[in-house]
Short mmCIF file of C-alpha atoms in Angstrom, two decimals:
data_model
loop_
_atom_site.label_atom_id
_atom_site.label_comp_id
_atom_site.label_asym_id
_atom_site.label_seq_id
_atom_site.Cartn_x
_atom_site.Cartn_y
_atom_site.Cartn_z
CA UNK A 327 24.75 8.61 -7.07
CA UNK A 328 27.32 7.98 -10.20
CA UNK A 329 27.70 5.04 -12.49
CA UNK A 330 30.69 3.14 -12.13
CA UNK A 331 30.66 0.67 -15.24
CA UNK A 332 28.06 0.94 -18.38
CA UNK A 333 27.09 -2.25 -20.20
CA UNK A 334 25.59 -1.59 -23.54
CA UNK A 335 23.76 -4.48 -24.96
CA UNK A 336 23.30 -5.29 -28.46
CA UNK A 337 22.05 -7.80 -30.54
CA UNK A 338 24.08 -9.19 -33.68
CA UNK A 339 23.90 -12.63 -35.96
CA UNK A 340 27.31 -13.54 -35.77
CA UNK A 341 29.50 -13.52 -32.91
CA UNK A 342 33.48 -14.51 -34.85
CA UNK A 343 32.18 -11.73 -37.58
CA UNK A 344 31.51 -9.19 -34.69
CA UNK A 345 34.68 -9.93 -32.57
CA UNK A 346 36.63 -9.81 -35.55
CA UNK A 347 35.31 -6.48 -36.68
CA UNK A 348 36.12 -4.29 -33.09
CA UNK A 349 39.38 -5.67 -32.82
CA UNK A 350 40.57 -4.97 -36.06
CA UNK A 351 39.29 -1.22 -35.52
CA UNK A 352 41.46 -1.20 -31.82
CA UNK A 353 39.38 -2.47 -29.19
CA UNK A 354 40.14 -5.21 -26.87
CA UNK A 355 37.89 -8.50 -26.11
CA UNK A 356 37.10 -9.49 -22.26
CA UNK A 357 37.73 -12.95 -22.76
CA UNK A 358 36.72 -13.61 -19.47
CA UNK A 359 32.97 -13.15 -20.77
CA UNK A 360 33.25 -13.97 -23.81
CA UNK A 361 32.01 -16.95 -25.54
CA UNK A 362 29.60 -18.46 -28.32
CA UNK A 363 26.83 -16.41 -27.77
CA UNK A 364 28.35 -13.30 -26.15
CA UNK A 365 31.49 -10.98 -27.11
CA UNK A 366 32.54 -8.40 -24.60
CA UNK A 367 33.82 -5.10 -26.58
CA UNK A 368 35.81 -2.91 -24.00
CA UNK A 369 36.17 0.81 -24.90
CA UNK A 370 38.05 1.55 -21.14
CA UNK A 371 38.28 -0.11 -18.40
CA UNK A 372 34.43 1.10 -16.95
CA UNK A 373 32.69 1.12 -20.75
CA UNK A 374 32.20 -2.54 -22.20
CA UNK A 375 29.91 -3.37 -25.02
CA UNK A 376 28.21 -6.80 -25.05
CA UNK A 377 27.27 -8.43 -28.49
CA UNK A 378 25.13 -11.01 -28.03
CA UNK A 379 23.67 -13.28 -30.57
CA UNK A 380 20.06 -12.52 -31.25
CA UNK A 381 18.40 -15.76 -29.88
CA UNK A 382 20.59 -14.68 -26.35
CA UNK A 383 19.24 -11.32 -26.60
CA UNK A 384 16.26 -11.90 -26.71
CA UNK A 385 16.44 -13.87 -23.59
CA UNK A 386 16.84 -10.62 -21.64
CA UNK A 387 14.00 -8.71 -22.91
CA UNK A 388 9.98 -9.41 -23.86
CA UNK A 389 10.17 -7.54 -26.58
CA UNK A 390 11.55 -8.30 -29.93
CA UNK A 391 14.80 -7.91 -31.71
CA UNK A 392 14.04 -5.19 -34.24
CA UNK A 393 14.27 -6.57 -37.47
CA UNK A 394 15.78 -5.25 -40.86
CA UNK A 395 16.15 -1.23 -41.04
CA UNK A 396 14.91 -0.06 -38.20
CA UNK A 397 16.93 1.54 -35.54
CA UNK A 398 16.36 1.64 -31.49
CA UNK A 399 19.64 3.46 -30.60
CA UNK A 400 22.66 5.42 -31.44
CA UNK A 401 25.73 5.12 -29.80
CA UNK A 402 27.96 8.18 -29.07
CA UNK A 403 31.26 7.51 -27.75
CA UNK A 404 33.74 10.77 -26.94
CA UNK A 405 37.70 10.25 -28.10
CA UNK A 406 40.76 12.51 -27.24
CA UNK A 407 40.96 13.94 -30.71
CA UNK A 408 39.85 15.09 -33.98
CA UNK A 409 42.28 12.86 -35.14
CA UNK A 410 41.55 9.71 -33.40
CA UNK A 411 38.02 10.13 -34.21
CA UNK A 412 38.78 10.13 -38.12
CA UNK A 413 41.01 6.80 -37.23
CA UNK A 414 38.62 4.93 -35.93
CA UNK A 415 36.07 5.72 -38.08
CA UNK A 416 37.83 5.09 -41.11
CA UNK A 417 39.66 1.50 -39.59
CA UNK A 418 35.57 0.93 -39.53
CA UNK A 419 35.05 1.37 -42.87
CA UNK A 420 37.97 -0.33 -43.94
CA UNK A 421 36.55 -3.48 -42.24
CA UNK A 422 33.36 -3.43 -43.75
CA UNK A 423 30.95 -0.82 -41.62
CA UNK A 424 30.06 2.22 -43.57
CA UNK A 425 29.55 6.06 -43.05
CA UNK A 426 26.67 7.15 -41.95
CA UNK A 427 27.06 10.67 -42.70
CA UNK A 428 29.68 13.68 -43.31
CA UNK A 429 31.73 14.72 -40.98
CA UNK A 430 30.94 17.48 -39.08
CA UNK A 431 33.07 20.30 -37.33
CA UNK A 432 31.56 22.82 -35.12
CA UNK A 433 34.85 24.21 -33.87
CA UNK A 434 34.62 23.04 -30.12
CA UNK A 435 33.59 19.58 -31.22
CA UNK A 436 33.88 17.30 -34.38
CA UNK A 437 31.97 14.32 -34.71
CA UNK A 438 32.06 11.67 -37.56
CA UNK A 439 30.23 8.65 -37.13
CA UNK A 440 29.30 4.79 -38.95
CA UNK A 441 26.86 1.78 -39.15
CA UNK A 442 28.68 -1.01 -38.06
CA UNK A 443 28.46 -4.86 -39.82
CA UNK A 444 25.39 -5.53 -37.53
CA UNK A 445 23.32 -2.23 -38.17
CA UNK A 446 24.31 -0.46 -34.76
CA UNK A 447 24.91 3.26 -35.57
CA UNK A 448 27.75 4.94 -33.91
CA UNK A 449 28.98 8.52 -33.52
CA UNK A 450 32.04 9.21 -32.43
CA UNK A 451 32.84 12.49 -30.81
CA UNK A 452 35.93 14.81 -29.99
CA UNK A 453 34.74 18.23 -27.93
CA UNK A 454 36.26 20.38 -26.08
CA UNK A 455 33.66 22.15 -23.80
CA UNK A 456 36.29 25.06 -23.20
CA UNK A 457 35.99 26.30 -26.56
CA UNK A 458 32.20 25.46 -26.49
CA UNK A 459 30.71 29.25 -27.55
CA UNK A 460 28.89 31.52 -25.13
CA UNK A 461 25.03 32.03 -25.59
#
């Protein structure tokens, strides 16, 4: 069996704010379903995010919306470069996300990652499994 599409859901408190924030760092919308309560971020064509305001959220699931600094889940998302990596990372920052730690280069794969303006925490990854090195 293989996936064909991933849907990662997260909860936010403003919808605009959150739009707003991915496009400006170079993501499209799916305006198709997108609305008031729910913005569709797509990273491809077969990788879409889904912000949905809390109260909408929590229509999905029993269990509550974790409040204040907690975190449930990190988000790792690969890129074609070292270079695009630093990019969007940075385009984050600029619009008001902020690092959540160093940089890091292992050779075969560089990672840098942020806390978005809702508290999600994203790493984003360039690797190269050919130069990964042997046991």
């Amino acid at each position: 069996m293989k996936v064909n599409q991933i849907y990662v859901n997260l909860p936010v408190k403003d919808i605009e704010k959150t739009k707003e924030f991915w496009t400006n760092i170079g993501f499209s919308i799916n305006e198709q379903i997108t609305d008031e309560k729910a913005v569709c971020v797509m990273l491809n064509d077969n990788i879409q995010v889904m912000f949905l305001t809390e109260e909408f959220f929590e229509t999905f699931s029993e269990r509550p919306v974790p409040k204040g600094d907690t975190t449930q889940v990190l988000v790792a998302i690969g890129l074609d470069s070292h270079e695009e990596v630093d990019q969007v990372v940075n385009a984050a920052v600029a619009n008001g996300a902020y690092q959540h730690e160093e940089p890091q280069d292992h050779g075969w794969m560089y990672q840098n990652s942020f806390w978005d303006i809702n508290g999600h925490g994203w790493n984003v990854i360039y690797a190269d499994p050919s130069q990964m090195p042997a046991e």
